[in-house]
Short mmCIF file of C-alpha atoms and ligand atoms in Angstrom, two decimals:
data_model
loop_
_atom_site.label_atom_id
_atom_site.label_comp_id
_atom_site.label_asym_id
_atom_site.label_seq_id
_atom_site.Cartn_x
_atom_site.Cartn_y
_atom_site.Cartn_z
CA MET A 1 59.92 4.36 -20.61
CA ASP A 2 62.39 5.49 -23.28
CA GLU A 3 64.97 7.55 -21.47
CA THR A 4 66.99 8.29 -24.58
CA LYS A 5 64.35 9.67 -26.89
CA ASP A 6 64.94 12.88 -28.93
CA GLY A 7 68.66 12.16 -28.80
CA THR A 8 68.94 13.46 -25.23
CA THR A 9 69.02 11.90 -21.79
CA HIS A 10 69.59 13.01 -18.23
CA PHE A 11 72.92 13.37 -16.48
CA GLY A 12 71.75 14.13 -12.97
CA TYR A 13 69.33 17.04 -13.40
CA ARG A 14 70.90 18.15 -16.71
CA GLU A 15 69.56 17.10 -20.12
CA VAL A 16 72.52 16.16 -22.30
CA PRO A 17 73.00 14.60 -25.74
CA VAL A 18 72.91 10.79 -25.45
CA ASP A 19 76.49 10.46 -26.72
CA GLU A 20 77.73 12.84 -24.06
CA LYS A 21 76.36 10.99 -21.01
CA LYS A 22 78.86 8.14 -21.32
CA LYS A 23 81.72 10.64 -21.35
CA LEU A 24 80.37 12.58 -18.35
CA VAL A 25 79.78 9.40 -16.32
CA GLY A 26 83.31 8.32 -17.29
CA GLN A 27 84.71 11.59 -15.90
CA VAL A 28 82.82 11.09 -12.62
CA PHE A 29 84.23 7.61 -12.03
CA SER A 30 87.74 8.42 -13.20
CA SER A 31 87.68 11.26 -10.69
CA VAL A 32 86.28 9.25 -7.76
CA ALA A 33 88.09 5.92 -8.34
CA ARG A 34 90.95 6.51 -5.89
CA ASN A 35 88.67 7.59 -3.02
CA TYR A 36 85.62 5.52 -3.99
CA ASP A 37 85.76 2.97 -1.15
CA LEU A 38 86.51 5.53 1.57
CA MET A 39 83.66 7.75 0.35
CA ASN A 40 81.20 4.84 0.35
CA ASP A 41 82.01 4.12 3.98
CA LEU A 42 81.74 7.78 4.96
CA MET A 43 78.52 8.50 3.06
CA SER A 44 76.65 5.42 4.27
CA LEU A 45 78.44 5.02 7.64
CA GLY A 46 79.42 1.57 6.42
CA VAL A 47 75.86 0.42 5.70
CA HIS A 48 76.66 -0.20 2.01
CA ARG A 49 78.63 -3.24 3.19
CA VAL A 50 75.51 -4.70 4.84
CA TRP A 51 73.39 -4.05 1.72
CA LYS A 52 75.99 -5.70 -0.52
CA ARG A 53 76.42 -8.76 1.71
CA TYR A 54 72.64 -9.21 1.90
CA PHE A 55 72.34 -8.75 -1.89
CA VAL A 56 74.85 -11.51 -2.62
CA GLY A 57 73.37 -13.63 0.18
CA THR A 58 69.98 -13.67 -1.58
CA SER A 59 71.50 -14.62 -4.95
CA GLY A 60 71.28 -18.39 -4.48
CA VAL A 61 74.61 -18.70 -6.28
CA LYS A 62 76.43 -22.02 -5.81
CA ARG A 63 79.95 -23.40 -6.00
CA GLY A 64 81.04 -23.81 -9.58
CA ASP A 65 78.60 -21.21 -10.97
CA ARG A 66 79.68 -18.73 -13.60
CA VAL A 67 78.62 -15.21 -12.70
CA LEU A 68 78.96 -11.75 -14.19
CA ASP A 69 79.11 -8.63 -12.01
CA LEU A 70 78.41 -5.62 -14.20
CA ALA A 71 79.58 -2.12 -13.28
CA GLY A 72 81.65 -4.04 -10.75
CA GLY A 73 83.98 -1.10 -10.01
CA THR A 74 86.28 -1.67 -7.07
CA GLY A 75 85.14 -5.26 -6.61
CA ASP A 76 83.01 -5.46 -3.43
CA ILE A 77 80.34 -7.61 -5.09
CA ALA A 78 82.84 -9.71 -7.06
CA ALA A 79 84.70 -10.57 -3.83
CA LEU A 80 81.48 -11.66 -2.12
CA LEU A 81 80.42 -13.70 -5.16
CA HIS A 82 83.86 -15.30 -5.33
CA GLU A 83 83.43 -16.57 -1.73
CA ARG A 84 80.32 -18.45 -2.93
CA VAL A 85 81.29 -19.80 -6.36
CA GLY A 86 84.77 -20.84 -5.17
CA GLU A 87 87.74 -21.47 -7.40
CA THR A 88 85.84 -24.01 -9.48
CA GLY A 89 83.43 -21.26 -10.53
CA GLU A 90 84.16 -18.00 -12.27
CA VAL A 91 83.37 -14.38 -11.48
CA VAL A 92 83.71 -11.93 -14.33
CA LEU A 93 83.99 -8.34 -13.12
CA GLY A 94 82.93 -6.03 -15.94
CA ASP A 95 83.16 -2.25 -15.89
CA ILE A 96 83.37 0.48 -18.51
CA ASN A 97 85.94 2.51 -16.60
CA ALA A 98 89.62 1.55 -16.68
CA GLN A 99 90.45 3.39 -13.44
CA MET A 100 87.67 1.73 -11.44
CA LEU A 101 88.58 -1.64 -12.91
CA GLY A 102 92.26 -1.07 -12.04
CA VAL A 103 91.44 -0.23 -8.40
CA GLY A 104 89.20 -3.33 -8.26
CA ARG A 105 91.82 -5.65 -9.69
CA ASP A 106 94.57 -4.34 -7.34
CA ARG A 107 92.29 -4.57 -4.33
CA LEU A 108 91.17 -8.15 -4.96
CA THR A 109 94.67 -9.29 -5.94
CA ASP A 110 96.05 -7.77 -2.71
CA ARG A 111 93.52 -9.91 -0.83
CA GLY A 112 94.88 -13.01 -2.57
CA LEU A 113 91.83 -13.42 -4.81
CA VAL A 114 93.17 -14.41 -8.21
CA ARG A 115 91.92 -17.79 -9.40
CA GLY A 116 88.38 -17.80 -10.71
CA LEU A 117 88.30 -14.02 -11.27
CA ARG A 118 88.43 -12.23 -14.59
CA TYR A 119 88.30 -8.50 -15.42
CA VAL A 120 86.73 -7.18 -18.59
CA GLN A 121 86.39 -3.56 -19.66
CA LEU A 122 82.92 -3.40 -21.20
CA ASN A 123 79.80 -1.37 -21.72
CA ALA A 124 76.76 -2.95 -20.04
CA GLU A 125 74.73 -1.94 -23.12
CA ALA A 126 76.67 -4.26 -25.45
CA LEU A 127 78.11 -7.27 -23.61
CA PRO A 128 81.01 -9.09 -25.27
CA PHE A 129 79.67 -12.55 -24.33
CA PRO A 130 77.65 -15.14 -26.21
CA ASP A 131 74.00 -15.83 -25.34
CA ALA A 132 73.35 -18.04 -22.30
CA SER A 133 76.83 -17.72 -20.76
CA PHE A 134 76.10 -17.06 -17.06
CA ASP A 135 74.13 -18.52 -14.13
CA LEU A 136 73.79 -15.10 -12.48
CA VAL A 137 74.27 -11.50 -13.59
CA THR A 138 74.47 -8.77 -10.95
CA ILE A 139 74.70 -5.01 -11.18
CA ALA A 140 75.10 -2.97 -7.99
CA PHE A 141 74.82 0.82 -7.99
CA GLY A 142 75.56 0.69 -11.70
CA LEU A 143 72.32 0.63 -13.69
CA ARG A 144 71.62 4.25 -12.69
CA ASN A 145 74.70 5.29 -14.67
CA VAL A 146 73.92 3.31 -17.83
CA THR A 147 72.61 5.56 -20.60
CA ASP A 148 70.13 3.13 -22.17
CA LYS A 149 68.92 1.08 -19.20
CA ALA A 150 66.40 -0.93 -21.23
CA ARG A 151 69.19 -2.03 -23.54
CA GLY A 152 71.40 -2.92 -20.57
CA LEU A 153 68.61 -5.05 -19.09
CA ARG A 154 68.05 -6.84 -22.40
CA GLU A 155 71.75 -7.62 -22.56
CA MET A 156 71.65 -9.04 -19.03
CA ARG A 157 68.76 -11.27 -20.09
CA ARG A 158 70.54 -12.37 -23.27
CA VAL A 159 73.71 -13.60 -21.54
CA LEU A 160 71.82 -15.56 -18.85
CA LYS A 161 71.40 -19.31 -19.15
CA THR A 162 67.85 -20.65 -18.93
CA GLY A 163 66.97 -20.71 -15.23
CA GLY A 164 69.58 -18.03 -14.51
CA ARG A 165 68.88 -14.93 -12.49
CA ALA A 166 69.53 -11.20 -12.75
CA LEU A 167 69.86 -9.11 -9.61
CA VAL A 168 69.97 -5.33 -9.49
CA LEU A 169 70.98 -3.43 -6.35
CA GLU A 170 70.32 0.26 -6.71
CA PHE A 171 69.31 3.40 -4.87
CA SER A 172 65.57 3.74 -5.10
CA GLN A 173 62.64 5.74 -3.81
CA VAL A 174 62.50 6.25 -0.04
CA LYS A 175 59.10 5.09 1.19
CA PRO A 176 58.40 6.72 4.60
CA GLU A 177 57.25 10.30 3.88
CA TRP A 178 58.71 11.58 7.16
CA PHE A 179 62.19 10.36 6.22
CA ARG A 180 62.34 12.11 2.86
CA PRO A 181 63.40 15.61 4.10
CA ILE A 182 66.16 14.05 6.21
CA TYR A 183 67.33 11.96 3.26
CA ASP A 184 67.24 15.00 0.96
CA PHE A 185 69.29 16.99 3.45
CA HIS A 186 71.87 14.20 3.61
CA SER A 187 71.94 13.89 -0.19
CA PHE A 188 72.16 17.53 -1.19
CA GLN A 189 73.86 19.16 1.81
CA VAL A 190 76.05 16.47 3.35
CA LEU A 191 77.24 14.37 0.38
CA PRO A 192 78.72 17.19 -1.75
CA ARG A 193 80.50 18.57 1.36
CA LEU A 194 81.95 15.15 2.18
CA GLY A 195 83.02 14.92 -1.46
CA ARG A 196 84.74 18.30 -1.30
CA LEU A 197 86.44 17.51 2.01
CA PHE A 198 87.65 13.96 1.42
CA ALA A 199 87.88 13.63 -2.35
CA GLN A 200 88.31 17.28 -3.45
CA ASP A 201 85.29 16.69 -5.69
CA ALA A 202 81.86 18.06 -4.74
CA ASP A 203 80.42 17.79 -8.26
CA SER A 204 80.59 14.00 -8.50
CA TYR A 205 78.64 13.68 -5.26
CA GLN A 206 76.10 16.25 -6.39
CA TYR A 207 75.68 14.04 -9.50
CA LEU A 208 75.21 11.02 -7.21
CA ALA A 209 72.34 12.74 -5.34
CA GLU A 210 70.69 13.92 -8.56
CA SER A 211 71.08 10.63 -10.44
CA ILE A 212 69.32 8.79 -7.60
CA ARG A 213 66.29 11.06 -8.05
CA LYS A 214 66.25 10.46 -11.81
CA HIS A 215 66.46 6.66 -11.49
CA PRO A 216 63.18 4.78 -12.10
CA PRO A 217 61.38 4.02 -8.82
CA GLN A 218 60.77 0.44 -7.68
CA GLU A 219 57.60 -0.43 -9.63
CA GLU A 220 58.84 1.22 -12.82
CA LEU A 221 62.16 -0.63 -12.78
CA GLN A 222 60.33 -3.91 -12.12
CA ALA A 223 58.15 -3.23 -15.19
CA MET A 224 61.28 -2.46 -17.23
CA MET A 225 62.74 -5.83 -16.23
CA ALA A 226 59.57 -7.62 -17.34
CA GLU A 227 59.69 -5.65 -20.60
CA ALA A 228 63.32 -6.76 -21.10
CA GLY A 229 62.16 -10.39 -21.02
CA PHE A 230 62.66 -11.43 -17.41
CA ALA A 231 60.13 -13.69 -15.70
CA ARG A 232 59.00 -13.73 -12.04
CA CYS A 233 60.17 -10.15 -11.56
CA SER A 234 60.08 -8.86 -8.01
CA HIS A 235 61.72 -6.31 -5.77
CA ARG A 236 62.52 -5.88 -2.11
CA ASN A 237 63.22 -2.60 -0.33
CA LEU A 238 66.10 -2.29 2.11
CA SER A 239 66.41 0.54 4.64
CA GLY A 240 62.98 1.94 3.80
CA GLY A 241 63.66 2.02 0.07
CA ILE A 242 66.96 3.91 0.21
CA VAL A 243 68.03 0.94 -1.88
CA ALA A 244 66.07 -1.86 -3.53
CA ILE A 245 66.97 -5.27 -4.88
CA HIS A 246 65.25 -6.19 -8.14
CA SER A 247 65.22 -9.79 -9.30
CA GLY A 248 64.22 -11.50 -12.52
CA TYR A 249 64.71 -14.94 -14.06
CA ALA A 250 65.53 -16.14 -17.54
CA VAL A 251 63.06 -18.88 -18.49
N1 LIG B 1 79.34 -2.10 -8.21
C1 LIG B 1 80.32 -1.31 -7.50
C2 LIG B 1 79.87 -1.10 -6.09
O1 LIG B 1 78.74 -1.47 -5.78
O2 LIG B 1 80.64 -0.56 -5.29
C3 LIG B 1 80.61 0.01 -8.22
C4 LIG B 1 79.43 0.90 -8.40
S1 LIG B 1 79.87 2.50 -9.00
C5 LIG B 1 78.73 3.55 -8.19
C6 LIG B 1 79.24 2.49 -10.64
C7 LIG B 1 80.14 1.80 -11.63
O3 LIG B 1 79.42 1.70 -12.86
C8 LIG B 1 81.42 2.55 -11.96
O4 LIG B 1 82.53 1.72 -11.74
C9 LIG B 1 81.27 2.89 -13.44
O5 LIG B 1 82.49 2.92 -14.15
C10 LIG B 1 80.35 1.79 -13.91
N2 LIG B 1 79.62 2.07 -15.16
C11 LIG B 1 78.97 3.20 -15.50
N3 LIG B 1 78.40 3.07 -16.71
C12 LIG B 1 78.67 1.81 -17.13
C13 LIG B 1 78.35 1.08 -18.30
N4 LIG B 1 77.62 1.61 -19.29
N5 LIG B 1 78.80 -0.19 -18.41
C14 LIG B 1 79.55 -0.76 -17.44
N6 LIG B 1 79.89 -0.10 -16.30
C15 LIG B 1 79.45 1.16 -16.14
#
């Protein structure tokens, strides 16, 4: 699927010029950065922490590994990865947005996590690393925001060492039919109101709900990973498909 054909792409439910999406996504995350962690807890009632811990738990990452967490934002995944690779390994937290990266760096530094962590402002579509640099590349709740997802996936494949693994944690398509109206109500009625109340920003949370619906569903994303050059591609639904973990290997 080419999401950027005809020079346009989607930003939530709006069709926008490709060049504009990056700017609009940038505005969303600059606006939410300060309240990002609080909002995650409120919106998911803390469940995002369970998803993230499980995600990193399935990574198979070992002490001494070199890992890249793309769209790493405020650092939840990087902190969990750091526990596993230890100070002899390295976690590179990459994000396009300076505000999100700044909150992440302050947060992890305040927790005493310094050695073995590096912060790089980057675009997931054009990674500033040589081929075959990492044992694991993760992206959690980030791929949805990348304009050219196929390009982002190819870049993830390129920077992985042979035998390395890519893991994507992302909102996906809810499977039980009966749950969909409840989930839609939460997404379109509750989230923007929480955003207005706690972050003085309803629009960013309306974008969140819309962007989830525009993201490729499980099977389509798995096919995109295979197309990007990953082997043994698979996915696993969590919480009935509210989120899914996609996995692929570099061989
Ligand atoms: N991974 C973190 C987490 O799970 O809490 C943050 C996820 S947050 C919803 C999405 C992040 O993706 C933001 O920090 C945003 O700046 C980043 N992002 C969006 N587009 C990006 C791109 N093209 N390259 C790198 N990061 C990007």
